[in-house]
Amino acid sequence: MFHNKFLQKKTINSLNAQMDCGTSSNASSRFVCPNDRQLALRAKLKTGWSIKTGSIGYQAPSTSNQPLRPEEQEAIIAVVKKAEDFDLSEQKRVGNLIQRLENMRRKVHGRDPNQCLLCGDSFGIFKSQKLMCSDCTRPVCQKCAVDPCGSKHCCSKDHWFCMICSETREIWKKSGAWFFKSIPKYILPEEPDNDKNSRKDKNIRIFKQEDNSGGEMKPKKNTEEHLRLQCQE
């Protein structure tokens, strides 16, 4: 019994000695856990999980909170500025895609079910072939339709897209809307005042023609609303 008490006291003294070694003023003699590479090597050698840093010449990292040097601050500011510039360029790129789609929607000529939605050509036996868009179910001619397969062997009347729906799908892929299920932020390119006025006059004429046509064609949706609905589907 006396021998067991002596061993317990000796073990406690050895642990206290190790703790004193860890709290020593000398940073090179601190008792710390080595890095992953050293742990992996010592695991293969079966020599324990930790060692004294002083035995391998390891310098303990300083715990003092030192301010960043000027070159470090400049490097951080440069990285942040580069990220902001990249974000701005992405917004402009997506805005150009949206603007291109809006221009295509403004140039629609077909106002009748027997006409192509985009170019306005009439359908008939000796005229353009009538195809139906798989997304918007609008009639389009063969030159204004896009084959999603991209091959002549898989062409079918049930698998055609008009140029507007095809461009919408391209925006999904190129802007990342297919992943986030929403339209990312974008910046539309600036237009001159003359183009804005002419566009307003053209839209007024188009709305008047749609009112006089008896409501045969469905009114166009806003581009952003159309993209949002397509992303939700």
CSV table of C-alpha atoms in Angstrom, one decimal:
chain,number,residue,atom,x,y,z
A,1,MET,CA,0.0,0.0,0.0
A,2,PHE,CA,2.9,2.3,0.8
A,3,HIS,CA,4.4,1.4,-2.5
A,4,ASN,CA,1.2,2.4,-4.4
A,5,LYS,CA,1.0,5.8,-2.7
A,6,PHE,CA,4.7,6.4,-3.6
A,7,LEU,CA,4.0,5.6,-7.3
A,8,GLN,CA,0.9,7.9,-7.3
A,9,LYS,CA,2.9,10.8,-5.7
A,10,LYS,CA,5.7,10.2,-8.2
A,11,THR,CA,3.3,10.3,-11.2
A,12,ILE,CA,1.7,13.6,-9.9
A,13,ASN,CA,5.1,15.1,-9.5
A,14,SER,CA,6.1,14.2,-13.1
A,15,LEU,CA,2.8,15.7,-14.5
A,16,ASN,CA,3.5,18.9,-12.5
A,17,ALA,CA,7.0,19.0,-14.0
A,18,GLN,CA,5.5,18.7,-17.5
A,19,MET,CA,3.1,21.5,-16.8
A,20,ASP,CA,5.9,23.7,-15.4
A,21,CYS,CA,7.7,23.0,-18.6
A,22,GLY,CA,4.7,24.2,-20.6
A,23,THR,CA,4.6,27.4,-18.6
A,24,SER,CA,8.2,28.2,-18.8
A,25,SER,CA,9.3,31.6,-19.9
A,26,ASN,CA,11.4,30.1,-22.7
A,27,ALA,CA,9.1,29.8,-25.8
A,28,SER,CA,11.2,27.1,-27.4
A,29,SER,CA,10.6,24.6,-24.5
A,30,ARG,CA,6.8,24.8,-24.5
A,31,PHE,CA,4.9,21.5,-24.7
A,32,VAL,CA,2.6,21.8,-27.8
A,33,CYS,CA,1.0,19.6,-30.3
A,34,PRO,CA,3.0,19.3,-33.5
A,35,ASN,CA,1.6,19.8,-37.0
A,36,ASP,CA,-0.2,17.1,-39.0
A,37,ARG,CA,2.9,15.9,-40.8
A,38,GLN,CA,4.8,15.3,-37.6
A,39,LEU,CA,1.7,13.6,-36.1
A,40,ALA,CA,1.4,11.3,-39.1
A,41,LEU,CA,5.1,10.4,-38.9
A,42,ARG,CA,5.0,9.8,-35.1
A,43,ALA,CA,1.8,7.7,-35.5
A,44,LYS,CA,3.7,5.4,-37.9
A,45,LEU,CA,6.6,5.2,-35.5
A,46,LYS,CA,4.2,4.7,-32.5
A,47,THR,CA,6.1,7.2,-30.4
A,48,GLY,CA,3.2,9.2,-29.0
A,49,TRP,CA,1.0,12.2,-30.0
A,50,SER,CA,3.1,15.1,-28.9
A,51,ILE,CA,6.7,16.3,-28.4
A,52,LYS,CA,8.6,19.2,-27.1
A,53,THR,CA,9.1,21.8,-29.7
A,54,GLY,CA,12.6,22.6,-28.5
A,55,SER,CA,13.8,19.1,-29.5
A,56,ILE,CA,13.1,19.8,-33.2
A,57,GLY,CA,13.9,23.5,-33.2
A,58,TYR,CA,10.2,24.6,-33.7
A,59,GLN,CA,9.5,28.2,-32.9
A,60,ALA,CA,6.1,28.7,-31.2
A,61,PRO,CA,4.0,31.3,-33.0
A,62,SER,CA,3.7,34.6,-31.3
A,63,THR,CA,0.4,35.3,-29.6
A,64,SER,CA,0.8,39.1,-29.6
A,65,ASN,CA,-1.8,41.0,-31.7
A,66,GLN,CA,0.4,43.0,-34.0
A,67,PRO,CA,-1.1,45.5,-36.5
A,68,LEU,CA,-0.9,44.8,-40.2
A,69,ARG,CA,2.0,46.2,-42.1
A,70,PRO,CA,1.3,48.7,-44.8
A,71,GLU,CA,2.2,46.3,-47.6
A,72,GLU,CA,-0.3,43.7,-46.1
A,73,GLN,CA,-3.0,46.4,-45.9
A,74,GLU,CA,-2.4,47.3,-49.6
A,75,ALA,CA,-2.6,43.7,-50.6
A,76,ILE,CA,-5.9,43.2,-48.9
A,77,ILE,CA,-7.3,46.4,-50.4
A,78,ALA,CA,-6.2,45.3,-53.8
A,79,VAL,CA,-7.9,41.9,-53.5
A,80,VAL,CA,-11.2,43.6,-52.3
A,81,LYS,CA,-11.0,46.1,-55.2
A,82,LYS,CA,-10.4,43.3,-57.7
A,83,ALA,CA,-13.4,41.4,-56.4
A,84,GLU,CA,-15.6,44.5,-56.6
A,85,ASP,CA,-14.4,45.2,-60.2
A,86,PHE,CA,-15.2,41.6,-61.2
A,87,ASP,CA,-18.6,41.8,-59.6
A,88,LEU,CA,-19.3,45.0,-61.5
A,89,SER,CA,-18.1,43.5,-64.8
A,90,GLU,CA,-20.4,40.5,-64.2
A,91,GLN,CA,-23.4,42.7,-63.6
A,92,LYS,CA,-22.7,44.6,-66.9
A,93,ARG,CA,-22.3,41.3,-68.8
A,94,VAL,CA,-25.6,40.0,-67.5
A,95,GLY,CA,-27.1,43.4,-68.3
A,96,ASN,CA,-25.9,43.1,-71.9
A,97,LEU,CA,-27.6,39.7,-72.2
A,98,ILE,CA,-30.9,41.1,-70.8
A,99,GLN,CA,-30.7,44.1,-73.1
A,100,ARG,CA,-30.2,41.8,-76.1
A,101,LEU,CA,-33.2,39.8,-75.2
A,102,GLU,CA,-35.3,42.9,-74.8
A,103,ASN,CA,-34.2,44.1,-78.2
A,104,MET,CA,-35.3,40.8,-79.7
A,105,ARG,CA,-38.7,41.1,-78.0
A,106,ARG,CA,-39.2,44.6,-79.4
A,107,LYS,CA,-38.5,43.5,-82.9
A,108,VAL,CA,-41.4,41.1,-83.0
A,109,HIS,CA,-43.4,41.5,-86.3
A,110,GLY,CA,-45.9,38.7,-86.2
A,111,ARG,CA,-49.4,39.8,-85.0
A,112,ASP,CA,-51.4,36.9,-86.4
A,113,PRO,CA,-51.5,33.2,-85.7
A,114,ASN,CA,-50.7,32.5,-89.4
A,115,GLN,CA,-47.6,34.6,-89.3
A,116,CYS,CA,-44.2,34.0,-87.8
A,117,LEU,CA,-43.8,35.7,-84.4
A,118,LEU,CA,-40.4,37.1,-85.2
A,119,CYS,CA,-40.1,38.0,-88.9
A,120,GLY,CA,-43.9,38.1,-89.8
A,121,ASP,CA,-43.7,35.8,-92.8
A,122,SER,CA,-47.0,34.0,-93.6
A,123,PHE,CA,-47.4,30.3,-93.5
A,124,GLY,CA,-48.6,28.2,-96.4
A,125,ILE,CA,-47.9,25.3,-98.7
A,126,PHE,CA,-45.5,27.2,-100.9
A,127,LYS,CA,-44.4,29.5,-98.1
A,128,SER,CA,-42.7,29.1,-94.8
A,129,GLN,CA,-43.2,26.0,-92.7
A,130,LYS,CA,-45.1,26.5,-89.5
A,131,LEU,CA,-43.4,25.4,-86.3
A,132,MET,CA,-44.5,25.8,-82.7
A,133,CYS,CA,-42.2,26.8,-80.0
A,134,SER,CA,-42.0,24.2,-77.1
A,135,ASP,CA,-41.8,26.9,-74.4
A,136,CYS,CA,-44.1,29.8,-75.5
A,137,THR,CA,-46.2,27.8,-78.0
A,138,ARG,CA,-46.0,30.6,-80.5
A,139,PRO,CA,-45.8,30.0,-84.3
A,140,VAL,CA,-42.5,30.6,-85.9
A,141,CYS,CA,-41.0,29.8,-89.3
A,142,GLN,CA,-38.1,27.4,-89.8
A,143,LYS,CA,-35.5,30.2,-90.2
A,144,CYS,CA,-36.5,31.8,-86.9
A,145,ALA,CA,-36.6,28.5,-85.0
A,146,VAL,CA,-33.7,26.9,-83.1
A,147,ASP,CA,-33.1,23.2,-82.9
A,148,PRO,CA,-32.1,22.4,-79.3
A,149,CYS,CA,-30.4,19.1,-80.5
A,150,GLY,CA,-28.2,20.9,-82.9
A,151,SER,CA,-28.4,18.0,-85.3
A,152,LYS,CA,-30.4,17.3,-88.5
A,153,HIS,CA,-31.2,13.7,-87.4
A,154,CYS,CA,-33.2,14.6,-84.3
A,155,CYS,CA,-35.3,17.5,-85.7
A,156,SER,CA,-38.9,17.3,-84.8
A,157,LYS,CA,-41.8,19.7,-84.9
A,158,ASP,CA,-42.3,19.0,-81.2
A,159,HIS,CA,-38.8,20.1,-80.2
A,160,TRP,CA,-38.2,23.6,-81.5
A,161,PHE,CA,-37.6,26.9,-79.8
A,162,CYS,CA,-38.1,30.4,-81.1
A,163,MET,CA,-35.1,32.7,-80.9
A,164,ILE,CA,-36.6,34.5,-77.9
A,165,CYS,CA,-37.0,31.4,-75.8
A,166,SER,CA,-33.6,30.1,-76.9
A,167,GLU,CA,-32.0,33.3,-75.9
A,168,THR,CA,-33.8,33.1,-72.5
A,169,ARG,CA,-32.3,29.7,-72.0
A,170,GLU,CA,-28.9,31.0,-72.8
A,171,ILE,CA,-29.3,33.7,-70.2
A,172,TRP,CA,-30.1,31.0,-67.6
A,173,LYS,CA,-26.9,29.2,-68.4
A,174,LYS,CA,-24.6,32.2,-68.8
A,175,SER,CA,-25.8,34.2,-65.8
A,176,GLY,CA,-26.1,31.3,-63.3
A,177,ALA,CA,-29.9,31.8,-62.8
A,178,TRP,CA,-30.4,28.0,-63.3
A,179,PHE,CA,-28.3,27.4,-60.1
A,180,PHE,CA,-29.6,30.2,-57.8
A,181,LYS,CA,-33.2,30.0,-59.1
A,182,SER,CA,-33.3,33.8,-59.4
A,183,ILE,CA,-32.0,36.5,-61.7
A,184,PRO,CA,-28.7,37.9,-60.5
A,185,LYS,CA,-28.1,41.6,-60.2
A,186,TYR,CA,-27.4,43.3,-63.5
A,187,ILE,CA,-26.7,46.8,-64.9
A,188,LEU,CA,-28.4,47.7,-68.2
A,189,PRO,CA,-26.2,49.5,-70.7
A,190,GLU,CA,-27.0,53.2,-71.1
A,191,GLU,CA,-29.0,54.3,-74.1
A,192,PRO,CA,-29.1,57.8,-75.8
A,193,ASP,CA,-32.1,59.9,-75.2
A,194,ASN,CA,-33.1,59.6,-78.9
A,195,ASP,CA,-33.2,55.8,-78.7
A,196,LYS,CA,-35.3,56.0,-75.5
A,197,ASN,CA,-37.9,58.3,-77.2
A,198,SER,CA,-38.1,56.2,-80.3
A,199,ARG,CA,-38.5,53.1,-78.2
A,200,LYS,CA,-41.4,54.6,-76.3
A,201,ASP,CA,-43.2,55.7,-79.5
A,202,LYS,CA,-42.7,52.2,-81.0
A,203,ASN,CA,-44.1,50.6,-77.9
A,204,ILE,CA,-47.2,52.8,-78.0
A,205,ARG,CA,-47.8,51.9,-81.7
A,206,ILE,CA,-47.4,48.2,-80.8
A,207,PHE,CA,-49.9,48.4,-78.0
A,208,LYS,CA,-52.4,50.1,-80.3
A,209,GLN,CA,-52.0,47.4,-82.9
A,210,GLU,CA,-52.6,44.7,-80.3
A,211,ASP,CA,-55.7,46.4,-79.1
A,212,ASN,CA,-57.1,46.6,-82.7
A,213,SER,CA,-56.2,43.0,-83.5
A,214,GLY,CA,-59.0,41.7,-81.4
A,215,GLY,CA,-56.8,40.1,-78.8
A,216,GLU,CA,-55.7,37.1,-80.8
A,217,MET,CA,-52.2,37.2,-79.6
A,218,LYS,CA,-51.2,37.2,-75.9
A,219,PRO,CA,-49.6,40.4,-74.5
A,220,LYS,CA,-45.9,40.2,-74.0
A,221,LYS,CA,-44.6,39.8,-70.5
A,222,ASN,CA,-41.8,41.8,-69.0
A,223,THR,CA,-38.4,40.3,-69.6
A,224,GLU,CA,-37.5,40.1,-65.9
A,225,GLU,CA,-40.9,38.6,-65.0
A,226,HIS,CA,-40.6,36.1,-67.8
A,227,LEU,CA,-37.1,35.0,-66.7
A,228,ARG,CA,-38.3,34.7,-63.1
A,229,LEU,CA,-41.2,32.5,-64.1
A,230,GLN,CA,-38.9,30.3,-66.2
A,231,CYS,CA,-36.4,29.9,-63.3
A,232,GLN,CA,-39.2,28.8,-61.0
A,233,GLU,CA,-40.3,26.1,-63.5
